[in-house]
Short mmCIF file of C-alpha atoms in Angstrom, two decimals:
data_model
loop_
_atom_site.label_atom_id
_atom_site.label_comp_id
_atom_site.label_asym_id
_atom_site.label_seq_id
_atom_site.Cartn_x
_atom_site.Cartn_y
_atom_site.Cartn_z
CA MET A 1 146.04 118.37 93.72
CA ASN A 2 146.61 119.15 97.15
CA VAL A 3 144.01 121.39 99.38
CA SER A 4 143.53 122.13 102.21
CA ILE A 5 141.17 124.55 103.85
CA SER A 6 140.57 126.26 106.69
CA SER A 7 137.36 128.33 107.64
CA THR A 8 138.26 129.53 110.25
CA SER A 9 140.91 131.39 108.77
CA GLU A 10 139.88 135.71 108.06
CA LYS A 11 141.10 134.60 104.49
CA PRO A 12 137.80 134.17 102.21
CA ILE A 13 137.82 129.97 100.62
CA TYR A 14 138.02 130.57 97.80
CA GLN A 15 141.47 133.50 97.77
CA GLN A 16 142.73 130.09 99.93
CA LEU A 17 141.29 127.70 96.93
CA ILE A 18 143.51 130.76 94.29
CA GLU A 19 146.72 130.74 96.37
CA GLN A 20 147.26 126.81 97.32
CA ILE A 21 146.17 125.57 93.42
CA SER A 22 148.51 128.46 91.86
CA ALA A 23 151.12 127.96 94.21
CA GLN A 24 151.52 124.19 92.91
CA ILE A 25 151.09 125.18 89.53
CA LEU A 26 153.91 127.96 89.89
CA LYS A 27 156.55 124.88 91.58
CA GLY A 28 155.69 122.76 88.71
CA GLU A 29 153.63 120.10 91.22
CA LEU A 30 151.15 120.25 88.44
CA GLU A 31 152.28 120.03 85.01
CA SER A 32 150.48 122.15 82.02
CA GLY A 33 148.16 119.35 80.48
CA TYR A 34 146.57 118.33 84.26
CA CYS A 35 142.94 118.48 84.36
CA LEU A 36 141.15 120.16 87.77
CA PRO A 37 138.10 118.39 89.29
CA PRO A 38 135.02 119.44 87.81
CA ILE A 39 133.76 122.34 89.81
CA ARG A 40 130.46 120.98 91.30
CA GLN A 41 132.38 117.76 92.06
CA ALA A 42 135.43 119.81 93.57
CA ALA A 43 132.61 122.06 95.79
CA LEU A 44 131.07 118.38 97.22
CA GLU A 45 134.60 116.71 98.18
CA LEU A 46 135.44 120.16 99.56
CA ARG A 47 132.26 120.79 101.60
CA VAL A 48 132.39 124.40 100.03
CA SER A 49 129.54 126.22 98.01
CA VAL A 50 129.71 125.75 94.19
CA ILE A 51 129.95 129.67 93.71
CA THR A 52 133.31 129.89 95.68
CA VAL A 53 135.13 126.82 93.41
CA LYS A 54 133.57 128.55 90.78
CA LYS A 55 134.83 131.70 91.10
CA ALA A 56 138.74 130.81 92.22
CA TRP A 57 138.46 128.47 88.73
CA GLU A 58 137.99 131.77 86.93
CA GLU A 59 140.30 133.34 88.84
CA LEU A 60 142.75 131.39 88.32
CA GLU A 61 141.74 131.43 84.48
CA ARG A 62 141.93 134.95 84.49
CA SER A 63 145.51 135.08 85.83
CA GLY A 64 146.33 132.52 82.64
CA LEU A 65 147.13 129.58 85.17
CA ILE A 66 144.36 127.41 83.56
CA ASN A 67 142.63 127.30 80.09
CA THR A 68 138.94 125.89 80.07
CA VAL A 69 138.03 123.64 77.32
CA THR A 70 134.18 123.80 77.17
CA GLY A 71 133.08 120.47 77.43
CA LYS A 72 136.12 119.14 78.52
CA GLY A 73 136.76 120.42 82.03
CA CYS A 74 139.99 122.96 83.17
CA PHE A 75 143.58 122.01 82.56
CA VAL A 76 146.71 123.61 83.85
CA ALA A 77 147.79 125.89 80.95
CA ASP A 78 150.83 125.22 79.00
CA PHE A 79 153.36 128.20 79.64
CA SER A 80 157.09 129.05 78.68
CA SER A 81 159.43 129.83 81.71
CA ASP A 82 159.57 133.08 81.12
CA GLU A 83 155.47 133.46 81.76
CA MET A 84 155.62 131.48 84.34
CA LEU A 85 157.94 133.87 86.37
CA ARG A 86 156.01 136.98 85.59
CA ILE A 87 152.88 135.12 86.57
CA ARG A 88 154.94 134.36 89.76
CA ASN A 89 156.40 137.81 89.86
CA GLU A 90 152.48 139.47 89.46
CA MET A 91 151.14 137.00 92.71
CA VAL A 92 154.11 138.05 94.95
CA LEU A 93 154.00 141.72 94.25
CA LYS A 94 150.07 141.40 94.74
CA GLN A 95 151.28 139.97 98.25
CA MET A 96 153.72 142.98 98.63
CA GLU A 97 151.49 145.69 98.19
CA SER A 98 149.44 144.56 101.69
CA ASP A 99 152.01 143.89 103.10
CA THR A 100 153.53 147.37 102.35
CA SER A 101 150.55 149.35 103.23
CA TYR A 102 151.37 147.57 106.50
CA TYR A 103 154.48 148.87 107.14
CA LYS A 104 153.85 152.31 105.83
CA SER A 105 150.54 152.96 108.49
CA PHE A 106 153.54 152.80 111.27
CA GLY A 107 155.43 155.50 108.89
CA LEU A 108 158.32 152.95 107.66
CA THR A 109 160.85 154.18 104.86
CA LEU A 110 161.45 151.41 102.35
CA ASP A 111 164.87 151.66 103.50
CA GLU A 112 164.05 150.68 106.96
CA VAL A 113 162.03 147.88 106.03
CA ILE A 114 164.48 146.33 103.77
CA GLU A 115 166.74 145.95 106.82
CA LEU A 116 164.27 144.90 108.78
CA LEU A 117 163.66 142.21 106.04
CA LYS A 118 166.96 141.29 105.49
CA LYS A 119 167.17 140.34 109.25
CA ILE A 120 164.84 137.71 108.73
CA TYR A 121 165.16 136.67 104.91
CA MET B 1 117.13 129.63 83.95
CA LEU B 2 115.32 130.44 86.85
CA ALA B 3 114.01 127.82 89.37
CA LEU B 4 112.65 130.67 91.94
CA ASP B 5 112.13 133.98 90.74
CA ILE B 6 109.69 135.78 93.63
CA ARG B 7 108.69 139.30 92.59
CA ASN B 8 107.11 142.24 95.01
CA LEU B 9 105.47 139.81 97.14
CA ASN B 10 103.38 141.59 99.78
CA LYS B 11 101.06 139.99 102.69
CA LYS B 12 99.44 142.10 104.98
CA TYR B 13 98.02 140.80 108.51
CA PRO B 14 97.00 142.72 110.98
CA ASN B 15 100.21 142.78 112.71
CA PHE B 16 103.00 141.98 110.23
CA GLN B 17 103.61 142.53 106.94
CA LEU B 18 105.66 141.11 103.94
CA LYS B 19 106.51 143.82 102.02
CA ASP B 20 107.55 143.78 98.58
CA VAL B 21 109.77 140.38 99.01
CA SER B 22 111.65 139.81 95.77
CA PHE B 23 114.57 137.25 94.96
CA GLN B 24 115.76 134.75 92.45
CA LEU B 25 117.62 131.43 92.89
CA GLU B 26 119.22 130.65 89.67
CA LYS B 27 119.01 126.58 88.98
CA GLY B 28 121.66 124.27 90.71
CA TYR B 29 122.30 126.01 93.45
CA ILE B 30 121.44 126.31 97.34
CA MET B 31 120.34 129.42 98.92
CA GLY B 32 120.21 129.93 102.69
CA PHE B 33 117.00 132.19 104.11
CA ILE B 34 118.01 133.84 107.42
CA GLY B 35 116.48 136.29 109.31
CA ALA B 36 115.42 136.25 113.19
CA ASN B 37 112.19 134.39 114.35
CA GLY B 38 109.24 136.23 112.85
CA ALA B 39 111.19 137.87 110.51
CA GLY B 40 108.84 136.55 108.10
CA LYS B 41 110.66 133.55 106.69
CA THR B 42 107.44 130.93 107.05
CA THR B 43 105.52 133.48 105.24
CA THR B 44 107.41 133.90 102.60
CA ILE B 45 107.85 130.19 102.36
CA LYS B 46 104.17 129.60 102.47
CA SER B 47 103.08 132.15 100.00
CA ILE B 48 106.43 130.82 97.72
CA LEU B 49 103.69 126.93 97.96
CA LYS B 50 100.38 128.74 97.80
CA MET B 51 99.70 127.60 100.85
CA ILE B 52 97.98 131.59 101.82
CA HIS B 53 96.97 133.70 100.24
CA ILE B 54 98.74 136.74 98.87
CA ASP B 55 97.75 140.30 98.05
CA SER B 56 100.00 140.87 94.93
CA GLY B 57 102.99 139.75 94.06
CA GLU B 58 104.28 136.82 91.42
CA VAL B 59 105.87 133.73 92.13
CA ARG B 60 107.29 131.73 89.52
CA ILE B 61 108.79 128.35 89.45
CA LEU B 62 111.12 126.69 87.24
CA GLY B 63 109.62 129.23 84.71
CA LYS B 64 106.19 128.87 85.45
CA ASP B 65 103.72 130.80 87.17
CA ILE B 66 102.43 129.00 90.45
CA ALA B 67 99.03 130.92 90.38
CA GLU B 68 98.69 129.27 87.05
CA HIS B 69 100.63 125.62 86.96
CA GLU B 70 100.09 124.35 90.71
CA ILE B 71 98.95 121.04 90.02
CA GLU B 72 101.36 120.68 88.22
CA LEU B 73 104.47 122.57 89.54
CA LYS B 74 104.05 120.62 92.77
CA GLN B 75 105.12 117.18 91.51
CA GLU B 76 108.45 119.20 90.95
CA ILE B 77 108.93 120.44 94.46
CA GLY B 78 110.10 118.69 97.44
CA CYS B 79 109.07 120.27 100.36
CA ALA B 80 109.49 120.03 104.69
CA PHE B 81 108.33 121.80 107.93
CA GLY B 82 110.50 121.12 110.66
CA GLY B 83 107.63 119.16 112.57
CA LEU B 84 105.10 116.40 111.18
CA ASP B 85 102.06 116.86 113.27
CA PHE B 86 99.10 114.66 111.58
CA TYR B 87 97.89 111.34 112.18
CA THR B 88 100.91 111.06 114.80
CA ARG B 89 98.98 107.23 115.97
CA ASN B 90 99.99 106.01 112.98
CA LYS B 91 102.69 103.71 111.38
CA MET B 92 105.47 106.32 109.29
CA LYS B 93 104.68 103.24 106.45
CA THR B 94 100.68 103.89 106.19
CA LEU B 95 101.59 107.51 105.98
CA THR B 96 104.01 107.15 103.34
CA ASP B 97 101.60 104.78 101.63
CA VAL B 98 99.09 107.50 101.42
CA ILE B 99 101.41 110.44 100.43
CA LYS B 100 103.50 108.46 97.91
CA LYS B 101 100.10 108.22 95.99
CA PHE B 102 100.48 111.72 94.60
CA TYR B 103 102.92 111.61 93.07
CA LYS B 104 103.89 110.43 89.69
CA ASN B 105 107.75 109.87 90.00
CA TRP B 106 107.90 108.52 93.37
CA ASP B 107 110.70 106.29 93.89
CA ASP B 108 110.83 103.60 96.44
CA GLU B 109 114.48 102.77 96.34
CA THR B 110 115.18 106.55 96.93
CA TYR B 111 112.97 106.42 99.52
CA TYR B 112 114.34 103.15 101.54
CA ASN B 113 117.94 104.22 100.68
CA TYR B 114 117.26 107.40 102.63
CA LEU B 115 115.32 105.27 105.54
CA ARG B 116 118.63 103.85 106.15
CA ARG B 117 120.60 106.68 105.97
CA PHE B 118 119.03 108.67 108.24
CA LYS B 119 118.46 104.98 110.50
CA LEU B 120 114.55 105.50 110.65
CA ASP B 121 112.30 102.25 111.10
CA GLU B 122 108.95 102.80 109.45
CA ASN B 123 107.33 100.55 111.67
CA LYS B 124 107.07 103.13 114.40
CA LYS B 125 104.29 105.41 115.25
CA ILE B 126 104.62 109.36 113.88
CA ALA B 127 103.81 110.16 117.79
CA GLU B 128 106.92 107.88 118.71
CA LEU B 129 109.40 109.99 116.68
CA SER B 130 111.51 112.30 118.49
CA THR B 131 112.10 115.56 117.03
CA GLY B 132 114.78 114.96 115.11
CA MET B 133 113.24 111.34 113.48
CA LYS B 134 110.39 113.83 112.22
CA VAL B 135 112.58 116.05 110.83
CA LYS B 136 114.39 112.52 109.03
CA TYR B 137 110.94 111.82 107.69
CA SER B 138 110.14 114.40 105.97
CA LEU B 139 112.91 115.02 104.42
CA ALA B 140 112.81 111.72 103.56
CA LEU B 141 109.13 112.12 101.84
CA ALA B 142 110.93 115.36 100.38
CA LEU B 143 113.43 113.74 98.71
CA SER B 144 111.82 110.85 97.12
CA HIS B 145 109.73 112.18 93.93
CA GLY B 146 112.78 113.59 92.23
CA ALA B 147 111.96 117.12 92.70
CA LYS B 148 113.47 119.45 90.96
CA LEU B 149 113.46 122.34 93.63
CA LEU B 150 113.20 121.61 97.34
CA VAL B 151 111.64 123.95 99.60
CA LEU B 152 112.61 123.49 103.09
CA ASP B 153 111.84 125.41 106.65
CA GLU B 154 114.48 124.98 109.41
CA PRO B 155 115.25 121.83 108.02
CA THR B 156 118.47 121.21 109.85
CA SER B 157 116.99 122.95 113.62
CA GLY B 158 116.47 119.60 116.02
CA LEU B 159 119.32 118.00 114.36
CA ASP B 160 122.26 116.61 116.69
CA PRO B 161 125.26 118.28 114.60
CA VAL B 162 126.57 114.76 113.13
CA ALA B 163 122.77 114.28 111.21
CA ARG B 164 123.26 118.26 110.15
CA ASP B 165 126.81 117.35 108.62
CA ASP B 166 125.18 114.57 106.97
CA LEU B 167 122.57 116.48 105.28
CA LEU B 168 124.07 119.05 104.17
CA ASP B 169 126.53 116.27 102.57
CA ILE B 170 123.39 115.23 101.04
CA PHE B 171 122.51 118.87 99.70
CA GLN B 172 125.78 119.35 97.91
CA GLU B 173 125.29 115.27 96.42
CA LEU B 174 121.97 116.68 95.27
CA VAL B 175 123.37 119.60 93.50
CA VAL B 176 125.74 118.52 92.06
CA ASP B 177 124.51 117.69 88.68
CA GLY B 178 123.30 121.14 88.29
CA GLU B 179 119.86 120.04 88.23
CA ILE B 180 118.13 120.47 91.53
CA SER B 181 117.67 123.86 93.47
CA ILE B 182 117.31 124.16 97.20
CA LEU B 183 115.86 126.96 99.51
CA PHE B 184 116.29 126.63 102.53
CA SER B 185 115.70 128.83 105.93
CA THR B 186 117.30 128.58 109.17
CA HIS B 187 119.31 130.86 112.10
CA ILE B 188 121.76 128.00 112.36
CA THR B 189 124.21 129.79 110.11
CA SER B 190 127.30 128.05 110.67
CA ASP B 191 125.37 125.83 108.11
CA LEU B 192 124.94 128.43 105.87
CA GLU B 193 128.34 129.21 106.20
CA LYS B 194 129.52 125.58 104.79
CA CYS B 195 127.63 124.88 101.87
CA ALA B 196 125.32 127.88 100.49
CA ASP B 197 126.07 129.88 97.72
CA PHE B 198 123.48 132.56 97.75
CA ILE B 199 121.76 134.23 101.09
CA THR B 200 118.95 135.78 101.10
CA PHE B 201 118.13 138.06 104.30
CA ILE B 202 114.89 138.85 105.66
CA ASP B 203 114.11 141.22 108.58
CA ASN B 204 110.76 142.43 109.74
CA GLY B 205 109.27 141.28 106.32
CA GLN B 206 111.41 143.07 104.46
CA ILE B 207 114.29 141.81 102.22
CA ILE B 208 117.60 143.28 103.22
CA ASP B 209 119.76 141.57 100.56
CA SER B 210 120.25 139.15 98.19
CA SER B 211 123.28 138.12 96.94
CA GLU B 212 126.20 135.30 96.83
CA LYS B 213 127.44 134.29 100.01
CA ASN B 214 130.89 136.00 99.86
CA GLU B 215 129.77 138.65 98.72
CA PHE B 216 126.85 139.25 100.58
CA MET B 217 129.72 139.02 104.25
CA GLU B 218 131.61 141.55 102.70
CA SER B 219 129.15 143.95 101.97
CA TYR B 220 129.53 144.56 105.83
CA ARG B 221 132.41 144.96 108.07
CA LEU B 222 132.54 144.67 111.57
CA LEU B 223 134.27 147.57 113.29
CA SER B 224 135.64 147.32 117.58
CA GLY B 225 137.70 150.77 118.31
CA SER B 226 137.59 152.82 121.12
CA GLU B 227 135.31 155.14 122.39
CA SER B 228 136.87 158.44 120.83
CA GLN B 229 136.82 156.34 117.87
CA LEU B 230 132.69 155.89 117.68
CA HIS B 231 132.27 158.96 117.25
CA GLN B 232 133.73 159.13 114.24
CA VAL B 233 131.83 156.61 112.75
CA LYS B 234 128.39 156.85 114.46
CA GLU B 235 126.72 158.23 112.25
CA GLN B 236 127.21 155.52 109.52
CA LEU B 237 126.56 152.22 112.13
CA ILE B 238 123.74 150.34 111.66
CA SER B 239 124.08 149.56 114.93
CA TYR B 240 126.55 148.88 117.93
CA LYS B 241 127.25 147.67 121.67
CA THR B 242 129.58 149.51 124.07
CA ASN B 243 131.33 148.49 126.87
CA SER B 244 133.96 149.88 129.21
CA PHE B 245 136.57 148.61 126.82
CA GLY B 246 135.11 150.65 123.52
CA PHE B 247 132.73 149.80 121.22
CA THR B 248 131.81 147.13 118.26
CA GLY B 249 129.69 147.81 115.30
CA LEU B 250 128.37 146.57 112.26
CA ILE B 251 128.53 148.84 109.02
CA HIS B 252 128.15 148.60 105.23
CA THR B 253 131.52 148.50 103.39
CA ARG B 254 130.44 151.25 100.92
CA ASP B 255 130.41 153.25 104.04
CA PHE B 256 133.16 152.11 105.51
CA ASP B 257 136.25 154.78 105.02
CA PRO B 258 138.99 151.82 105.00
CA SER B 259 142.40 154.39 105.65
CA SER B 260 140.49 154.94 108.62
CA ASP B 261 142.41 153.34 111.79
CA VAL B 262 139.10 151.59 113.64
CA ARG B 263 140.03 147.76 113.82
CA ALA B 264 137.64 146.06 110.50
CA THR B 265 136.90 142.47 110.22
CA THR B 266 134.58 140.41 108.39
CA PRO B 267 131.23 139.66 110.11
CA SER B 268 129.72 136.23 110.03
CA LEU B 269 126.38 135.85 109.20
CA GLU B 270 125.46 135.71 112.99
CA GLU B 271 126.97 138.82 113.92
CA ILE B 272 125.03 140.47 110.77
CA MET B 273 121.75 139.37 112.14
CA ILE B 274 122.71 140.14 115.48
CA TYR B 275 123.14 143.27 114.79
CA TYR B 276 120.42 143.88 112.31
CA ALA B 277 118.39 142.95 115.45
CA LYS B 278 119.87 144.92 117.88
CA LYS B 279 119.03 148.15 115.12
CA GLU B 280 115.37 147.74 115.52
CA ASP B 281 115.69 147.65 120.35
CA ILE B 282 117.34 151.36 118.72
CA TYR B 283 113.83 152.69 117.62
CA VAL B 284 111.66 151.12 119.52
#
């Protein structure tokens, strides 16, 4: 598992953790059954607070990406490609939502946004 | 379980007063205690350790009331107060031999490990130690008797950046098993941004907020904008600064309308402290 944290980023650290780990799971880099390091161990190694890691792990569990087995640890969940697609779309939509409010603040219409997007995509 | 449970602490001095100080620290976590000079950090810490008499209130440590179980609980507490100014003409070794007798669970091996880690020579006299070395020595003492709760007053002040970083590493290693809890006061807020789980903010003898670090920081927004924008939000601001380009000010997130066009960012702990200090200036 690769994680790199930027303390100067505007994004909260737990958010950075969630994004990086879920991206690795969804790309298949972390396979189902992969055991995540224990919360306190991860906090120590990443030099972040225990609560930050706890929050990230909880959020990953809520979105269905990992499972907690009491007494054993957190494991990457076993899911079908359909489910994977659904979770991926959910995440992308979340990002789009915040981007959209930015576009809207300039008064852009959907067609205008799509036109602009085509230029860079 | 709560490692530390403080309720309605009151202490009145002629020119200063702790007012209904209450906060809780869960076992296994690190809490940073912040506030300006004279805000009441040391007074609170001294009250926790029964080093001063409080007028009213309750302090429970590891589930027990310190008023009733003081001697027993002090075995479980490691404390350090920046400087060290007694028996200064004795060697560290001599002083340690005296201090260790008070602790049932004193561990020489741990103690010597910390001396090595801090690069301290125990044959040096206290008077010969630099400020940073005194801090390190008192930390070595606090960490060597199997304490379950560490109460440290400004442990990072006087330390160089390398030593501070190393100390924060030690803090995180200590809490890794979830058995030890740490309360430390500081005004070097970057230390806390790295490792603290909870933040308790005291200002003028009153607790402004005690919560999880991220929640704490996200409950404030730092606004910046033009003078005309200032008028829209002026009433809700905790305090603000103006210059010829516009203004910057601190606001509670709950008072801020996110759809407003004023630029808002999450403030650092330092910025929160600074704007609170400014708030008092306005009323003076």
